[in-house]
Short mmCIF file of C-alpha atoms in Angstrom, two decimals:
data_model
loop_
_atom_site.label_atom_id
_atom_site.label_comp_id
_atom_site.label_asym_id
_atom_site.label_seq_id
_atom_site.Cartn_x
_atom_site.Cartn_y
_atom_site.Cartn_z
CA UNK A 962 -175.16 -127.84 53.57
CA UNK A 963 -174.38 -125.66 50.52
CA UNK A 964 -175.58 -122.15 50.07
CA UNK A 965 -177.13 -120.48 47.17
CA UNK A 966 -178.77 -117.21 46.26
CA UNK A 967 -182.44 -116.88 47.21
CA UNK A 968 -184.86 -115.99 44.41
CA UNK A 969 -185.60 -112.30 44.09
CA UNK A 970 -189.00 -110.77 44.15
CA UNK A 971 -190.62 -112.17 47.20
CA UNK A 972 -190.04 -113.37 50.77
CA UNK A 973 -187.79 -116.47 51.39
CA UNK A 974 -189.78 -119.60 52.11
CA UNK A 975 -188.58 -122.37 54.40
CA UNK A 976 -187.78 -124.42 51.35
CA UNK A 977 -185.54 -121.86 49.62
CA UNK A 978 -181.83 -121.54 50.43
CA UNK A 979 -180.82 -118.32 52.16
CA UNK A 980 -178.29 -116.01 50.57
CA UNK A 981 -175.13 -116.31 52.67
CA UNK A 982 -176.24 -119.55 54.33
CA UNK A 983 -178.75 -120.49 56.96
CA UNK A 984 -176.34 -120.31 59.92
CA UNK A 985 -174.13 -117.34 60.75
CA UNK A 986 -171.16 -117.30 63.21
CA UNK A 987 -171.31 -114.38 65.65
CA UNK A 988 -168.63 -114.82 68.32
CA UNK A 989 -166.39 -117.39 69.94
CA UNK A 990 -167.75 -118.70 73.18
CA UNK A 991 -165.67 -121.80 73.98
CA UNK A 992 -162.63 -123.72 72.92
CA UNK A 993 -161.65 -127.33 73.30
CA UNK A 994 -158.73 -129.30 71.95
CA UNK A 995 -159.11 -129.31 68.20
CA UNK A 996 -162.47 -127.41 68.03
CA UNK A 997 -164.11 -124.05 68.59
CA UNK A 998 -167.69 -123.27 69.63
CA UNK A 999 -169.38 -120.07 68.46
CA UNK A 1000 -172.53 -118.34 69.33
CA UNK A 1001 -174.42 -118.34 66.06
CA UNK A 1002 -177.77 -117.55 64.53
CA UNK A 1003 -180.21 -119.72 62.60
CA UNK A 1004 -181.49 -117.15 60.12
CA UNK A 1005 -184.35 -119.32 58.97
CA UNK A 1006 -185.91 -119.83 62.41
CA UNK A 1007 -184.56 -116.66 64.00
CA UNK A 1008 -182.96 -118.28 67.05
CA UNK A 1009 -179.58 -118.40 68.69
CA UNK A 1010 -177.59 -121.66 68.21
CA UNK A 1011 -174.15 -122.93 69.23
CA UNK A 1012 -171.96 -123.84 66.27
CA UNK A 1013 -169.09 -126.23 66.80
CA UNK A 1014 -166.39 -126.54 64.15
CA UNK A 1015 -162.93 -128.19 63.97
CA UNK A 1016 -159.83 -125.94 63.74
CA UNK A 1017 -158.39 -128.28 61.06
CA UNK A 1018 -159.83 -130.49 58.32
CA UNK A 1019 -158.84 -133.65 60.12
CA UNK A 1020 -161.27 -132.77 62.86
CA UNK A 1021 -164.23 -133.30 60.61
CA UNK A 1022 -164.19 -137.09 61.36
CA UNK A 1023 -164.33 -136.32 65.07
CA UNK A 1024 -167.32 -134.00 64.57
CA UNK A 1025 -169.14 -136.65 62.47
CA UNK A 1026 -168.61 -139.19 65.25
CA UNK A 1027 -169.88 -136.71 67.90
CA UNK A 1028 -172.88 -136.01 65.72
CA UNK A 1029 -173.64 -139.70 65.46
CA UNK A 1030 -173.58 -139.99 69.29
CA UNK A 1031 -175.81 -136.94 69.90
CA UNK A 1032 -178.27 -137.93 67.19
CA UNK A 1033 -179.33 -140.93 69.31
CA UNK A 1034 -179.83 -138.96 72.50
CA UNK A 1035 -182.81 -137.12 73.77
CA UNK A 1036 -182.80 -135.79 77.37
CA UNK A 1037 -183.36 -132.46 79.02
CA UNK A 1038 -179.95 -132.45 80.66
CA UNK A 1039 -178.04 -133.26 77.53
CA UNK A 1040 -177.35 -130.73 74.72
CA UNK A 1041 -179.43 -131.34 71.63
CA UNK A 1042 -177.99 -131.66 68.13
CA UNK A 1043 -180.13 -129.65 65.70
CA UNK A 1044 -178.22 -130.05 62.40
CA UNK A 1045 -174.94 -130.84 60.71
CA UNK A 1046 -174.11 -128.17 58.11
CA UNK A 1047 -171.46 -126.39 56.14
CA UNK A 1048 -170.85 -122.95 57.57
CA UNK A 1049 -168.20 -120.70 56.01
CA UNK A 1050 -166.85 -123.69 54.20
CA UNK A 1051 -166.41 -125.94 57.22
CA UNK A 1052 -168.42 -128.86 58.53
CA UNK A 1053 -170.11 -127.82 61.72
CA UNK A 1054 -172.38 -129.23 64.42
CA UNK A 1055 -175.44 -127.02 64.99
CA UNK A 1056 -176.38 -127.37 68.66
CA UNK A 1057 -178.98 -125.87 70.94
CA UNK A 1058 -177.62 -122.76 72.72
CA UNK A 1059 -178.05 -124.25 76.12
CA UNK A 1060 -176.99 -121.18 78.13
CA UNK A 1061 -174.64 -118.23 78.45
CA UNK A 1062 -172.30 -119.45 81.05
CA UNK A 1063 -170.56 -122.61 82.09
CA UNK A 1064 -169.81 -123.64 85.65
CA UNK A 1065 -166.11 -123.02 85.29
CA UNK A 1066 -166.67 -119.38 84.37
CA UNK A 1067 -169.22 -118.99 87.25
CA UNK A 1068 -166.66 -120.28 89.80
CA UNK A 1069 -164.01 -118.05 88.27
CA UNK A 1070 -166.27 -115.00 88.59
CA UNK A 1071 -167.93 -115.72 91.92
CA UNK A 1072 -165.66 -118.02 93.81
CA UNK A 1073 -166.94 -121.06 95.82
CA UNK A 1074 -170.46 -122.26 95.18
CA UNK A 1075 -172.87 -122.56 98.15
CA UNK A 1076 -173.19 -126.24 99.00
CA UNK A 1077 -176.95 -126.48 98.38
CA UNK A 1078 -176.51 -125.07 94.84
CA UNK A 1079 -173.46 -127.21 94.08
CA UNK A 1080 -175.34 -130.34 95.12
CA UNK A 1081 -178.34 -129.30 93.02
CA UNK A 1082 -176.11 -128.91 89.95
CA UNK A 1083 -174.40 -132.19 90.70
CA UNK A 1084 -177.79 -133.81 90.75
CA UNK A 1085 -178.43 -132.57 87.21
CA UNK A 1086 -175.11 -134.00 86.06
CA UNK A 1087 -175.94 -137.36 87.60
CA UNK A 1088 -179.35 -137.25 85.93
CA UNK A 1089 -177.57 -136.81 82.57
CA UNK A 1090 -175.09 -139.54 83.28
CA UNK A 1091 -177.77 -141.93 84.43
CA UNK A 1092 -179.46 -141.52 81.10
CA UNK A 1093 -176.19 -141.76 79.11
CA UNK A 1094 -175.01 -144.90 80.92
CA UNK A 1095 -178.44 -146.46 80.35
CA UNK A 1096 -177.83 -145.80 76.64
CA UNK A 1097 -174.57 -147.66 76.89
CA UNK A 1098 -172.33 -144.55 76.72
CA UNK A 1099 -169.67 -142.91 78.80
CA UNK A 1100 -169.07 -139.10 78.39
CA UNK A 1101 -165.35 -139.20 79.47
CA UNK A 1102 -165.02 -135.38 79.73
CA UNK A 1103 -167.22 -134.33 82.61
CA UNK A 1104 -165.85 -131.08 84.08
CA UNK A 1105 -167.17 -127.57 85.01
CA UNK A 1106 -166.47 -126.09 81.54
CA UNK A 1107 -168.64 -128.80 79.94
CA UNK A 1108 -171.58 -127.99 82.19
CA UNK A 1109 -173.70 -125.07 81.00
CA UNK A 1110 -176.12 -123.28 83.26
CA UNK A 1111 -179.38 -123.26 81.28
CA UNK A 1112 -182.54 -121.25 81.67
CA UNK A 1113 -184.29 -122.11 84.90
CA UNK A 1114 -181.08 -122.69 86.74
CA UNK A 1115 -180.59 -126.33 85.59
CA UNK A 1116 -177.34 -127.69 84.18
CA UNK A 1117 -176.85 -129.12 80.67
CA UNK A 1118 -173.99 -131.51 79.79
CA UNK A 1119 -172.23 -130.51 76.56
CA UNK A 1120 -169.21 -131.57 74.42
CA UNK A 1121 -169.49 -135.24 73.48
CA UNK A 1122 -166.28 -135.28 71.49
CA UNK A 1123 -164.75 -138.04 73.70
CA UNK A 1124 -167.93 -140.04 74.33
CA UNK A 1125 -167.59 -143.77 73.74
CA UNK A 1126 -169.66 -146.91 74.16
CA UNK A 1127 -169.20 -148.51 77.62
CA UNK A 1128 -166.52 -151.16 77.30
CA UNK A 1129 -165.13 -149.67 74.06
CA UNK A 1130 -161.54 -148.52 73.78
CA UNK A 1131 -161.21 -145.09 75.26
CA UNK A 1132 -158.78 -142.24 74.45
CA UNK A 1133 -156.04 -142.96 77.09
CA UNK A 1134 -154.67 -139.45 77.55
CA UNK A 1135 -157.78 -137.51 76.47
CA UNK A 1136 -159.71 -135.29 78.82
CA UNK A 1137 -158.50 -133.05 81.60
CA UNK A 1138 -156.15 -134.64 84.18
CA UNK A 1139 -157.85 -132.86 87.10
CA UNK A 1140 -161.03 -134.80 86.38
CA UNK A 1141 -159.51 -138.06 85.07
CA UNK A 1142 -159.21 -141.13 87.32
CA UNK A 1143 -155.60 -142.18 88.13
CA UNK A 1144 -154.09 -145.04 86.25
CA UNK A 1145 -154.14 -145.97 82.61
CA UNK A 1146 -157.57 -145.87 80.98
CA UNK A 1147 -158.01 -148.50 78.30
CA UNK A 1148 -161.79 -148.79 78.08
CA UNK A 1149 -164.68 -146.45 78.72
CA UNK A 1150 -166.34 -147.11 82.04
CA UNK A 1151 -169.06 -145.64 84.36
CA UNK A 1152 -166.27 -145.12 86.90
CA UNK A 1153 -164.52 -142.58 84.65
CA UNK A 1154 -167.59 -140.34 84.66
CA UNK A 1155 -168.27 -140.71 88.36
CA UNK A 1156 -164.71 -139.81 89.28
CA UNK A 1157 -165.10 -136.66 87.23
CA UNK A 1158 -168.30 -135.83 89.05
CA UNK A 1159 -166.35 -135.98 92.34
CA UNK A 1160 -163.61 -133.73 90.97
CA UNK A 1161 -166.21 -131.27 89.65
CA UNK A 1162 -168.15 -131.07 92.93
CA UNK A 1163 -164.86 -130.51 94.79
CA UNK A 1164 -164.02 -127.49 92.48
CA UNK A 1165 -167.55 -126.09 92.82
CA UNK A 1166 -167.42 -126.18 96.66
CA UNK A 1167 -163.93 -124.67 96.71
CA UNK A 1168 -163.54 -125.38 100.42
CA UNK A 1169 -163.56 -128.33 102.77
CA UNK A 1170 -167.21 -129.48 102.77
CA UNK A 1171 -169.31 -130.66 105.67
CA UNK A 1172 -168.53 -134.31 106.66
CA UNK A 1173 -171.47 -135.81 104.74
CA UNK A 1174 -170.60 -134.04 101.50
CA UNK A 1175 -166.89 -134.72 102.10
CA UNK A 1176 -167.53 -138.48 102.33
CA UNK A 1177 -169.46 -138.31 99.08
CA UNK A 1178 -166.62 -136.49 97.32
CA UNK A 1179 -164.01 -138.83 98.77
CA UNK A 1180 -165.87 -141.90 97.66
CA UNK A 1181 -166.36 -140.57 94.16
CA UNK A 1182 -162.66 -139.77 93.90
CA UNK A 1183 -161.55 -143.12 95.27
CA UNK A 1184 -160.38 -141.79 98.63
CA UNK A 1185 -161.17 -143.09 102.13
CA UNK A 1186 -161.29 -146.80 101.42
CA UNK A 1187 -164.94 -147.09 100.65
CA UNK A 1188 -165.97 -149.25 97.61
CA UNK A 1189 -166.57 -147.22 94.46
CA UNK A 1190 -170.06 -146.36 93.37
CA UNK A 1191 -171.51 -148.79 90.82
CA UNK A 1192 -173.83 -146.35 89.17
CA UNK A 1193 -174.99 -142.75 88.88
CA UNK A 1194 -178.27 -143.74 90.61
CA UNK A 1195 -176.28 -144.99 93.65
CA UNK A 1196 -174.49 -141.66 93.86
CA UNK A 1197 -177.86 -139.77 93.64
CA UNK A 1198 -179.17 -141.73 96.59
CA UNK A 1199 -176.27 -140.41 98.73
CA UNK A 1200 -176.51 -136.93 97.21
CA UNK A 1201 -180.15 -136.69 98.26
CA UNK A 1202 -179.13 -137.43 101.83
CA UNK A 1203 -176.54 -134.71 101.56
CA UNK A 1204 -179.14 -132.23 100.30
CA UNK A 1205 -181.40 -133.03 103.18
CA UNK A 1206 -178.50 -132.53 105.62
CA UNK A 1207 -177.63 -129.18 104.00
CA UNK A 1208 -181.26 -128.14 104.39
CA UNK A 1209 -180.89 -128.72 108.15
CA UNK A 1210 -177.92 -126.40 108.20
CA UNK A 1211 -179.47 -123.64 106.19
#
């Protein structure tokens, strides 16, 4: 999106370009390999937005691919793409500002998460993944820093820079090792995302969980000899049982 001076002598209409551009960068709020995310402002609509831009020109192709993925998605637990625009000379993704804090920063500030809350957040992640997998996509970068606590206490999944179609070739070394299944990844699978859910829940809990939750984490992470989960909905069934058990311990 190019910028131009607004006509003088009257208020700016929605159809007129804004002097200085529609979107304004305010402050850096997140970094990922190759890109930065800023809190920004949509001057036309008077609302906060998240603005993602590459740190080098070669990253524009990655942003365009991410935009193409997000443009086909619509779910409450998945960040929304609002626009693709030029901001300060760079191609940027204009995203909804889902919330002020991600789960990594919350754990860093407050320590271990109470089990009931960690399970509720995990349920939100599984809801997002169930939708994504139903759309034929794998996220491939599920981790606490890509889970934003939105208004109302629900979690939103962000950062689709590594997302690929299920069965497509996947970035072998991409993602964070702590949340990546062992072995060489050659194609994108549901199992990649579910393993990352187990690692995320383990980090949120920060301590040995009760046996029921522990079995859930072990199965997600491929420990304990149980067969892997086939789907996010199968995990949610066991998660619901854990939630009921935790309620009995409250």
